[in-house]
Amino acid sequence: MLDTDTILTRRYANARPGLQLIAIEDAALPVTLVGVEVLAQERKPFPLLDEFVLRMIDTGVVESRKMAQMLGLDIRLIESTVVDQMSADNISKVPGSARFALTSRGKNTTVDLVSIRPVQQQLSISFDRLVWGPAAYPKEYLLRKSDAEAEGRTLLPAARSQQLKALDVTAQSLNALISEASNSDRKVEILAVQKVRPKTHRYLPVKLLVYADSTRGELQLGVVVDDTISQNHELALERAGGAQALGFSIGQPADRPILDEDLEEMRIPLEQVTQLRSQLKAPEEANELPMDVLEEVSELGRSLVRSVSMPEHRELLKEALATTNRRLLIISPWIKGAVVNTQFLASLERLLRRGVSIHIGHGYGNDDSGSDTRVLERLGNLAARFPERFVFTRLKNTHAKILIFDGTWISTSFNWLSFQGSPDRTYRMEEGTLVRIPETVDQQYAQYVEVITEQS
């Protein structure tokens, strides 16, 4: 099953002409849980003409002809409505006349129609502080700020800093929410908002799509809510300062490692790979693809040497952690806790217990100031528990960024184990190369295993 990031990449990779999707970030929308005191009324659905007929009979207008005259309608409409209400046992015909009377049931129905009165109600809603309006966010999806930060999410700003007021929550906006969420025949109509009581601040998990063009230094953000790009949130984020307010910037593209000449000649370029990947869909949508597209997609899947785009690196790392059967090798200068988290370590341990051989090499400069000390300790402890299968080594000033799992080798400028958590949030359009030629992958694996083993 494809994960959310993979689906979003395939869906929105080409959504911004002239820009490249270079990252998908976990983010969080600021939300406030609010208690609202409103003046409301609850209505049972009842056709308007039927209601008028019952009310007119109740006030003494008991002939179809007079009803039609008073309402300015064709008498046939009145007679049809009378028949419907007779079938519903709300009206009966007075014997020997053209008059009608309300039955006991009809009198009760008329009383209910007349007795609808506004009442005060207490509502509990979510208020989206980025777009500054009520929203239908289930409480169980919301996070505390500390939990959102612990997950490494980018906290999006609020549109305003002041406290919510009754004027910020309108009856119209609440009625729209009720209409969208209502599955009942009974309808609550908000007439007026009287008081607003902010209760608790929370955050809604969302995704940020980062688009860039390094030649122009341009950076754009898309906000994905409920798996769909939200234009309202994107515009609100732009008004709040956009990428600059979040500290995002675009740096100079990193140089792609150049492979041997024969591999470079075989390599499918980034533009072609991006086009083919954009045609891929989630499995449940696969039957909608035309046959010629399926052939192109299968060609991409069989390619022996091809480009790897910026967002695909994360997909490949997830694939390696989930599917590796024999061997996994990672070389990354720095290691950050935002990447090598508890879930990452659990995935490594599952691979080790399945008998997979793992080698991880890291290191740049004279110390580990670019890495998280606690994470290095946790990896070291895991290696100590599986000494025959896991080699974890600090290398001497490595520039290599390598991922090898089973029969796949990726050489790149992408930092496999530290691509999140950078304090300066500078994005670079990094590109790599994926190779699936068995003898070449075996050769590279043996070469890097020897480097890691010698320095362990």
Short mmCIF file of C-alpha atoms in Angstrom, two decimals:
data_model
loop_
_atom_site.label_atom_id
_atom_site.label_comp_id
_atom_site.label_asym_id
_atom_site.label_seq_id
_atom_site.Cartn_x
_atom_site.Cartn_y
_atom_site.Cartn_z
CA MET A 1 0.00 0.00 0.00
CA LEU A 2 1.35 3.42 -0.94
CA ASP A 3 1.97 5.89 1.87
CA THR A 4 0.55 9.40 1.94
CA ASP A 5 3.74 11.14 0.76
CA THR A 6 4.04 8.84 -2.25
CA ILE A 7 0.43 9.43 -3.26
CA LEU A 8 0.81 13.19 -2.86
CA THR A 9 4.02 13.17 -4.91
CA ARG A 10 2.34 11.38 -7.78
CA ARG A 11 -0.76 13.56 -7.57
CA TYR A 12 0.86 16.99 -7.23
CA ALA A 13 4.42 16.69 -8.60
CA ASN A 14 3.50 18.71 -11.70
CA ALA A 15 0.91 20.98 -10.09
CA ARG A 16 3.10 24.09 -10.39
CA PRO A 17 4.30 24.79 -13.95
CA GLY A 18 7.95 25.78 -13.98
CA LEU A 19 8.55 24.56 -10.42
CA GLN A 20 9.74 21.24 -9.07
CA LEU A 21 8.30 19.50 -6.03
CA ILE A 22 11.39 19.14 -3.86
CA ALA A 23 9.98 18.16 -0.47
CA ILE A 24 6.89 17.12 1.45
CA GLU A 25 6.97 18.25 5.07
CA ASP A 26 4.86 17.29 8.06
CA ALA A 27 3.18 20.43 9.37
CA ALA A 28 0.41 21.46 11.76
CA LEU A 29 -2.39 24.01 11.54
CA PRO A 30 -3.16 26.12 14.62
CA VAL A 31 -6.67 25.29 15.85
CA THR A 32 -8.63 26.48 18.86
CA LEU A 33 -11.42 24.46 20.46
CA VAL A 34 -14.21 26.93 21.11
CA GLY A 35 -17.45 26.90 23.09
CA VAL A 36 -20.14 28.93 21.32
CA GLU A 37 -23.44 30.12 22.76
CA VAL A 38 -25.96 30.60 19.96
CA LEU A 39 -29.59 31.45 19.35
CA ALA A 40 -30.97 28.67 17.19
CA GLN A 41 -34.13 26.98 16.03
CA GLU A 42 -34.76 23.45 14.92
CA ARG A 43 -37.05 22.81 11.99
CA LYS A 44 -38.63 19.64 10.73
CA PRO A 45 -38.68 19.57 6.92
CA PHE A 46 -42.18 20.36 5.67
CA PRO A 47 -43.15 21.55 2.17
CA LEU A 48 -44.04 25.21 2.22
CA LEU A 49 -47.36 24.85 0.35
CA ASP A 50 -48.44 22.01 2.64
CA GLU A 51 -47.66 24.21 5.62
CA PHE A 52 -49.73 27.10 4.19
CA VAL A 53 -52.71 24.80 3.54
CA LEU A 54 -52.71 23.49 7.10
CA ARG A 55 -52.32 26.95 8.57
CA MET A 56 -55.14 28.36 6.42
CA ILE A 57 -57.55 25.60 7.40
CA ASP A 58 -56.60 26.19 11.03
CA THR A 59 -57.52 29.90 10.65
CA GLY A 60 -60.86 29.20 8.96
CA VAL A 61 -60.02 29.21 5.25
CA VAL A 62 -61.46 25.75 4.54
CA GLU A 63 -62.20 25.69 0.79
CA SER A 64 -59.69 24.92 -1.97
CA ARG A 65 -61.03 27.77 -4.14
CA LYS A 66 -60.47 30.41 -1.47
CA MET A 67 -57.00 29.06 -0.67
CA ALA A 68 -56.04 29.30 -4.33
CA GLN A 69 -57.36 32.85 -4.55
CA MET A 70 -55.52 34.01 -1.44
CA LEU A 71 -52.23 32.42 -2.52
CA GLY A 72 -52.59 33.36 -6.18
CA LEU A 73 -52.02 29.77 -7.28
CA ASP A 74 -53.71 27.36 -9.66
CA ILE A 75 -56.45 25.54 -7.80
CA ARG A 76 -55.05 22.24 -9.05
CA LEU A 77 -51.92 22.76 -6.94
CA ILE A 78 -54.08 23.35 -3.88
CA GLU A 79 -56.22 20.28 -4.55
CA SER A 80 -53.14 18.11 -5.05
CA THR A 81 -51.70 19.35 -1.76
CA VAL A 82 -55.03 18.72 0.01
CA VAL A 83 -55.05 15.16 -1.29
CA ASP A 84 -51.51 14.62 0.00
CA GLN A 85 -52.45 15.92 3.45
CA MET A 86 -55.61 13.79 3.51
CA SER A 87 -53.41 10.76 2.76
CA ALA A 88 -51.16 11.83 5.64
CA ASP A 89 -54.27 11.99 7.88
CA ASN A 90 -53.79 15.68 8.58
CA ILE A 91 -56.98 16.78 6.78
CA SER A 92 -60.48 15.32 6.47
CA LYS A 93 -63.35 16.46 4.25
CA VAL A 94 -66.47 17.81 5.91
CA PRO A 95 -69.33 15.51 4.79
CA GLY A 96 -71.78 17.10 2.35
CA SER A 97 -69.61 20.16 1.62
CA ALA A 98 -66.51 21.41 -0.21
CA ARG A 99 -64.89 22.24 3.07
CA PHE A 100 -62.01 20.64 4.89
CA ALA A 101 -61.10 20.33 8.55
CA LEU A 102 -58.00 19.40 10.48
CA THR A 103 -57.86 15.97 12.04
CA SER A 104 -56.40 15.48 15.51
CA ARG A 105 -53.11 14.61 13.86
CA GLY A 106 -53.32 17.72 11.68
CA LYS A 107 -53.97 19.93 14.70
CA ASN A 108 -50.84 18.56 16.40
CA THR A 109 -48.84 19.09 13.25
CA THR A 110 -50.03 22.69 13.00
CA VAL A 111 -49.19 23.30 16.65
CA ASP A 112 -45.66 22.01 16.03
CA LEU A 113 -45.29 24.34 13.05
CA VAL A 114 -46.46 27.32 15.05
CA SER A 115 -44.46 26.46 18.14
CA ILE A 116 -41.01 26.67 16.57
CA ARG A 117 -39.23 29.24 18.69
CA PRO A 118 -35.58 30.28 18.93
CA VAL A 119 -33.72 28.69 21.85
CA GLN A 120 -30.23 29.13 23.29
CA GLN A 121 -27.81 26.28 22.60
CA GLN A 122 -24.21 25.49 23.47
CA LEU A 123 -21.98 24.27 20.64
CA SER A 124 -18.40 23.01 20.64
CA ILE A 125 -16.49 23.76 17.43
CA SER A 126 -12.96 23.91 16.03
CA PHE A 127 -11.66 27.28 14.86
CA ASP A 128 -8.92 27.30 12.22
CA ARG A 129 -6.59 30.13 13.21
CA LEU A 130 -4.77 30.23 9.85
CA VAL A 131 -7.83 30.88 7.67
CA TRP A 132 -9.53 32.45 10.70
CA GLY A 133 -12.85 30.67 10.61
CA PRO A 134 -14.84 27.71 12.02
CA ALA A 135 -13.87 24.29 10.69
CA ALA A 136 -15.15 20.72 10.95
CA TYR A 137 -12.00 19.14 12.41
CA PRO A 138 -12.68 16.07 14.59
CA LYS A 139 -11.19 16.54 18.06
CA GLU A 140 -9.54 13.13 17.96
CA TYR A 141 -7.34 14.27 15.05
CA LEU A 142 -5.93 17.27 16.90
CA LEU A 143 -2.53 17.35 18.64
CA ARG A 144 -1.12 19.22 21.57
CA LYS A 145 1.61 21.65 20.63
CA SER A 146 4.23 19.58 22.45
CA ASP A 147 3.19 16.44 20.53
CA ALA A 148 3.27 18.27 17.18
CA GLU A 149 6.78 19.54 17.97
CA ALA A 150 7.91 16.10 19.11
CA GLU A 151 6.83 14.71 15.73
CA GLY A 152 9.03 17.32 14.02
CA ARG A 153 6.10 19.13 12.44
CA THR A 154 6.40 22.67 11.11
CA LEU A 155 3.95 24.80 13.09
CA LEU A 156 2.04 27.08 10.74
CA PRO A 157 1.28 30.62 11.93
CA ALA A 158 -2.08 32.05 12.96
CA ALA A 159 -3.58 34.79 10.81
CA ARG A 160 -4.04 37.00 13.86
CA SER A 161 -2.65 37.16 17.37
CA GLN A 162 -5.69 38.57 19.17
CA GLN A 163 -8.25 36.52 21.05
CA LEU A 164 -11.35 35.23 19.28
CA LYS A 165 -14.50 37.29 19.52
CA ALA A 166 -18.16 36.63 18.76
CA LEU A 167 -17.80 38.63 15.54
CA ASP A 168 -15.22 36.09 14.28
CA VAL A 169 -17.79 33.28 14.36
CA THR A 170 -20.81 34.11 12.22
CA ALA A 171 -24.18 32.38 12.07
CA GLN A 172 -23.66 31.90 8.33
CA SER A 173 -20.37 30.03 8.81
CA LEU A 174 -21.86 27.79 11.51
CA ASN A 175 -24.90 26.98 9.37
CA ALA A 176 -22.55 26.01 6.53
CA LEU A 177 -20.70 23.60 8.85
CA ILE A 178 -23.96 22.11 10.13
CA SER A 179 -25.25 21.67 6.59
CA GLU A 180 -22.08 19.82 5.51
CA ALA A 181 -22.05 17.54 8.54
CA SER A 182 -25.78 16.88 8.89
CA ASN A 183 -27.12 13.44 8.04
CA SER A 184 -30.48 13.99 9.69
CA ASP A 185 -33.88 15.13 8.46
CA ARG A 186 -33.95 17.61 11.31
CA LYS A 187 -32.14 20.85 10.69
CA VAL A 188 -30.73 23.27 13.25
CA GLU A 189 -30.58 26.82 12.00
CA ILE A 190 -28.29 29.26 13.80
CA LEU A 191 -29.91 32.67 14.05
CA ALA A 192 -27.26 34.55 16.00
CA VAL A 193 -23.95 33.98 17.81
CA GLN A 194 -24.11 35.44 21.31
CA LYS A 195 -20.89 34.41 23.06
CA VAL A 196 -17.60 32.76 22.10
CA ARG A 197 -15.42 31.12 24.71
CA PRO A 198 -12.00 29.91 23.48
CA LYS A 199 -11.01 26.82 25.45
CA THR A 200 -7.93 24.95 24.25
CA HIS A 201 -5.27 25.47 21.58
CA ARG A 202 -4.51 22.44 19.44
CA TYR A 203 -2.88 21.61 16.08
CA LEU A 204 -4.22 19.69 13.09
CA PRO A 205 -1.68 17.49 11.23
CA VAL A 206 -1.32 18.56 7.59
CA LYS A 207 1.28 18.32 4.82
CA LEU A 208 3.33 21.09 3.23
CA LEU A 209 4.34 20.71 -0.41
CA VAL A 210 7.55 22.60 -1.13
CA TYR A 211 8.01 23.71 -4.76
CA ALA A 212 11.12 25.46 -6.01
CA ASP A 213 13.09 26.77 -8.94
CA SER A 214 16.70 27.22 -7.86
CA THR A 215 17.62 29.24 -10.97
CA ARG A 216 15.17 31.97 -9.94
CA GLY A 217 15.44 31.42 -6.21
CA GLU A 218 11.66 30.94 -6.13
CA LEU A 219 9.97 28.92 -3.37
CA GLN A 220 6.24 28.17 -3.11
CA LEU A 221 4.27 26.21 -0.54
CA GLY A 222 1.10 24.16 -0.91
CA VAL A 223 -0.98 23.16 2.11
CA VAL A 224 -2.62 19.72 2.00
CA VAL A 225 -5.62 19.25 4.28
CA ASP A 226 -7.52 15.94 4.16
CA ASP A 227 -5.23 14.74 1.33
CA THR A 228 -6.21 17.68 -0.91
CA ILE A 229 -4.44 20.96 -1.62
CA SER A 230 -6.39 23.75 0.08
CA GLN A 231 -6.28 27.03 -1.82
CA ASN A 232 -7.77 28.87 1.16
CA HIS A 233 -4.98 27.73 3.45
CA GLU A 234 -2.33 28.44 0.84
CA LEU A 235 -3.56 32.01 0.38
CA ALA A 236 -3.83 32.51 4.14
CA LEU A 237 -0.29 31.21 4.64
CA GLU A 238 0.97 33.55 1.93
CA ARG A 239 -0.72 36.49 3.66
CA ALA A 240 0.96 35.42 6.90
CA GLY A 241 4.40 35.61 5.28
CA GLY A 242 4.60 32.30 3.45
CA ALA A 243 7.90 30.49 3.12
CA GLN A 244 9.85 33.46 4.48
CA ALA A 245 7.82 33.53 7.70
CA LEU A 246 8.58 29.84 8.23
CA GLY A 247 12.29 30.37 7.61
CA PHE A 248 12.26 28.35 4.38
CA SER A 249 14.71 29.28 1.65
CA ILE A 250 16.15 27.77 -1.52
CA GLY A 251 19.88 27.20 -1.81
CA GLN A 252 22.13 26.45 -4.72
CA PRO A 253 21.51 23.00 -6.23
CA ALA A 254 23.88 20.35 -4.95
CA ASP A 255 26.08 18.70 -7.56
CA ARG A 256 24.86 15.26 -8.57
CA PRO A 257 27.51 12.54 -8.24
CA ILE A 258 28.59 11.50 -11.73
CA LEU A 259 28.84 7.75 -12.37
CA ASP A 260 30.92 5.79 -14.86
CA GLU A 261 30.45 6.78 -18.47
CA ASP A 262 28.56 3.61 -19.43
CA LEU A 263 26.06 4.13 -16.60
CA GLU A 264 25.58 7.79 -17.51
CA GLU A 265 24.76 6.79 -21.09
CA MET A 266 22.08 4.38 -19.84
CA ARG A 267 20.63 6.87 -17.35
CA ILE A 268 17.01 8.04 -17.88
CA PRO A 269 17.03 11.82 -17.21
CA LEU A 270 15.02 13.55 -14.51
CA GLU A 271 12.52 15.17 -16.87
CA GLN A 272 11.48 11.82 -18.34
CA VAL A 273 11.30 10.13 -14.95
CA THR A 274 9.16 12.95 -13.54
CA GLN A 275 6.75 12.70 -16.47
CA LEU A 276 6.37 8.95 -16.09
CA ARG A 277 5.99 9.12 -12.32
CA SER A 278 3.23 11.73 -12.65
CA GLN A 279 1.23 9.17 -14.62
CA LEU A 280 1.43 6.62 -11.84
CA LYS A 281 -1.65 6.38 -9.64
CA ALA A 282 -2.67 4.66 -6.45
CA PRO A 283 -3.51 0.92 -6.88
CA GLU A 284 -7.27 1.48 -6.63
CA GLU A 285 -7.03 3.86 -9.60
CA ALA A 286 -4.77 1.68 -11.74
CA ASN A 287 -7.59 0.36 -13.93
CA GLU A 288 -8.26 3.90 -15.14
CA LEU A 289 -4.86 4.15 -16.87
CA PRO A 290 -4.85 3.63 -20.65
CA MET A 291 -2.76 0.73 -21.94
CA ASP A 292 -0.06 2.90 -23.55
CA VAL A 293 0.52 4.70 -20.26
CA LEU A 294 0.73 1.39 -18.41
CA GLU A 295 3.44 0.29 -20.85
CA GLU A 296 5.42 3.47 -20.20
CA VAL A 297 5.04 3.04 -16.46
CA SER A 298 6.18 -0.57 -16.61
CA GLU A 299 9.17 0.58 -18.66
CA LEU A 300 10.11 2.94 -15.86
CA GLY A 301 9.79 0.14 -13.35
CA ARG A 302 12.15 -2.03 -15.40
CA SER A 303 14.72 0.70 -15.97
CA LEU A 304 18.24 -0.25 -14.89
CA VAL A 305 19.68 3.26 -14.49
CA ARG A 306 17.52 6.33 -13.91
CA SER A 307 17.36 9.68 -12.20
CA VAL A 308 15.96 10.07 -8.68
CA SER A 309 14.14 13.31 -7.90
CA MET A 310 14.30 15.15 -4.59
CA PRO A 311 11.02 13.88 -3.04
CA GLU A 312 11.58 10.32 -4.25
CA HIS A 313 14.57 9.89 -1.95
CA ARG A 314 12.32 9.64 1.08
CA GLU A 315 10.11 7.11 -0.70
CA LEU A 316 13.13 4.94 -1.46
CA LEU A 317 14.36 5.09 2.13
CA LYS A 318 10.91 4.03 3.37
CA GLU A 319 10.86 1.26 0.79
CA ALA A 320 14.27 0.06 1.97
CA LEU A 321 13.17 -0.03 5.62
CA ALA A 322 9.97 -1.89 4.75
CA THR A 323 11.02 -4.38 2.08
CA THR A 324 14.74 -5.24 2.38
CA ASN A 325 15.32 -9.00 2.58
CA ARG A 326 19.11 -9.45 2.46
CA ARG A 327 21.21 -6.34 2.88
CA LEU A 328 20.92 -2.66 3.73
CA LEU A 329 23.73 -0.13 3.55
CA ILE A 330 23.45 3.61 4.29
CA ILE A 331 26.19 6.23 4.24
CA SER A 332 25.18 9.70 5.42
CA PRO A 333 27.51 12.38 6.83
CA TRP A 334 25.06 13.46 9.54
CA ILE A 335 22.33 11.71 11.52
CA LYS A 336 19.34 13.59 12.95
CA GLY A 337 16.66 12.48 15.37
CA ALA A 338 13.91 13.86 13.14
CA VAL A 339 14.81 11.09 10.64
CA VAL A 340 16.25 8.33 12.81
CA ASN A 341 13.37 8.37 15.28
CA THR A 342 11.77 5.58 17.28
CA GLN A 343 9.87 4.32 14.25
CA PHE A 344 13.05 4.25 12.15
CA LEU A 345 14.92 2.30 14.84
CA ALA A 346 12.04 -0.14 15.19
CA SER A 347 12.16 -0.75 11.43
CA LEU A 348 15.90 -1.45 11.64
CA GLU A 349 15.34 -3.91 14.46
CA ARG A 350 12.63 -5.73 12.50
CA LEU A 351 15.05 -6.11 9.59
CA LEU A 352 17.78 -7.40 11.90
CA ARG A 353 15.45 -9.96 13.45
CA ARG A 354 14.59 -11.14 9.94
CA GLY A 355 18.28 -11.79 9.30
CA VAL A 356 19.07 -8.71 7.19
CA SER A 357 22.69 -7.52 7.21
CA ILE A 358 22.92 -3.77 7.95
CA HIS A 359 25.85 -1.37 7.55
CA ILE A 360 25.58 2.33 8.42
CA GLY A 361 28.46 4.77 8.07
CA HIS A 362 28.42 8.43 9.11
CA GLY A 363 30.81 11.26 9.90
CA TYR A 364 31.98 14.63 8.65
CA GLY A 365 34.64 16.85 10.11
CA ASN A 366 36.50 16.33 13.35
CA ASP A 367 33.46 15.71 15.53
CA ASP A 368 29.77 14.81 15.47
CA SER A 369 28.44 18.33 16.01
CA GLY A 370 26.23 17.97 12.95
CA SER A 371 24.50 14.88 14.33
CA ASP A 372 22.26 14.22 17.33
CA THR A 373 24.29 12.59 20.09
CA ARG A 374 21.34 10.72 21.57
CA VAL A 375 20.51 9.15 18.20
CA LEU A 376 24.12 8.04 17.70
CA GLU A 377 23.94 6.36 21.10
CA ARG A 378 20.73 4.57 20.24
CA LEU A 379 22.15 3.28 16.96
CA GLY A 380 25.29 2.17 18.80
CA ASN A 381 23.19 0.31 21.36
CA LEU A 382 21.24 -1.44 18.60
CA ALA A 383 24.48 -2.45 16.89
CA ALA A 384 25.75 -3.85 20.19
CA ARG A 385 22.66 -6.04 20.47
CA PHE A 386 23.14 -7.44 16.96
CA PRO A 387 26.94 -7.48 16.52
CA GLU A 388 26.91 -10.13 13.80
CA ARG A 389 24.38 -8.33 11.60
CA PHE A 390 24.72 -4.59 12.28
CA VAL A 391 27.90 -2.57 11.73
CA PHE A 392 27.62 1.09 12.76
CA THR A 393 30.76 3.16 12.10
CA ARG A 394 31.99 6.72 12.15
CA LEU A 395 33.90 7.26 8.92
CA LYS A 396 36.72 9.69 8.32
CA ASN A 397 35.14 12.74 6.78
CA THR A 398 32.84 11.06 4.25
CA HIS A 399 31.18 13.00 1.45
CA ALA A 400 29.35 9.98 0.08
CA LYS A 401 25.56 9.69 0.32
CA ILE A 402 24.72 6.10 -0.48
CA LEU A 403 21.71 3.83 -0.09
CA ILE A 404 21.91 0.17 -1.08
CA PHE A 405 19.14 -2.31 -0.36
CA ASP A 406 19.07 -5.76 -1.90
CA GLY A 407 19.52 -5.19 -5.68
CA THR A 408 19.17 -1.38 -5.68
CA TRP A 409 21.93 1.24 -5.37
CA ILE A 410 21.30 4.99 -5.16
CA SER A 411 24.18 7.45 -5.38
CA THR A 412 23.11 11.00 -4.60
CA SER A 413 23.76 14.37 -2.99
CA PHE A 414 20.81 13.77 -0.62
CA ASN A 415 21.60 13.38 3.08
CA TRP A 416 19.76 10.15 3.83
CA LEU A 417 19.69 10.42 7.62
CA SER A 418 19.53 14.18 8.21
CA PHE A 419 17.14 15.58 5.60
CA GLN A 420 14.80 16.84 8.34
CA GLY A 421 15.44 19.04 11.30
CA SER A 422 17.81 21.54 9.70
CA PRO A 423 17.58 24.76 11.72
CA ASP A 424 18.12 27.02 8.69
CA ARG A 425 15.47 25.17 6.62
CA THR A 426 17.37 25.68 3.41
CA TYR A 427 16.18 23.41 0.60
CA ARG A 428 18.38 22.31 -2.25
CA MET A 429 17.22 20.62 -5.41
CA GLU A 430 19.21 17.43 -4.95
CA GLU A 431 19.24 14.68 -7.52
CA GLY A 432 20.53 11.13 -7.51
CA THR A 433 20.85 8.06 -9.68
CA LEU A 434 19.27 4.67 -9.10
CA VAL A 435 21.02 1.59 -10.48
CA ARG A 436 19.55 -1.92 -10.68
CA ILE A 437 22.31 -3.74 -12.57
CA PRO A 438 23.09 -6.75 -10.32
CA GLU A 439 26.85 -6.95 -10.88
CA THR A 440 27.25 -3.17 -10.49
CA VAL A 441 25.20 -3.10 -7.28
CA ASP A 442 27.19 -6.05 -5.88
CA GLN A 443 30.46 -4.31 -6.70
CA GLN A 444 29.41 -1.05 -5.03
CA TYR A 445 28.07 -2.88 -2.01
CA ALA A 446 31.33 -4.79 -1.52
CA GLN A 447 33.34 -1.56 -1.91
CA TYR A 448 31.38 0.37 0.73
CA VAL A 449 31.17 -2.58 3.13
CA GLU A 450 34.96 -2.75 3.01
CA VAL A 451 35.25 0.99 3.79
CA ILE A 452 32.82 0.72 6.74
CA THR A 453 34.37 -2.47 8.07
CA GLU A 454 37.94 -1.19 7.90
CA GLN A 455 37.07 1.94 9.90
CA SER A 456 34.84 0.25 12.46
#
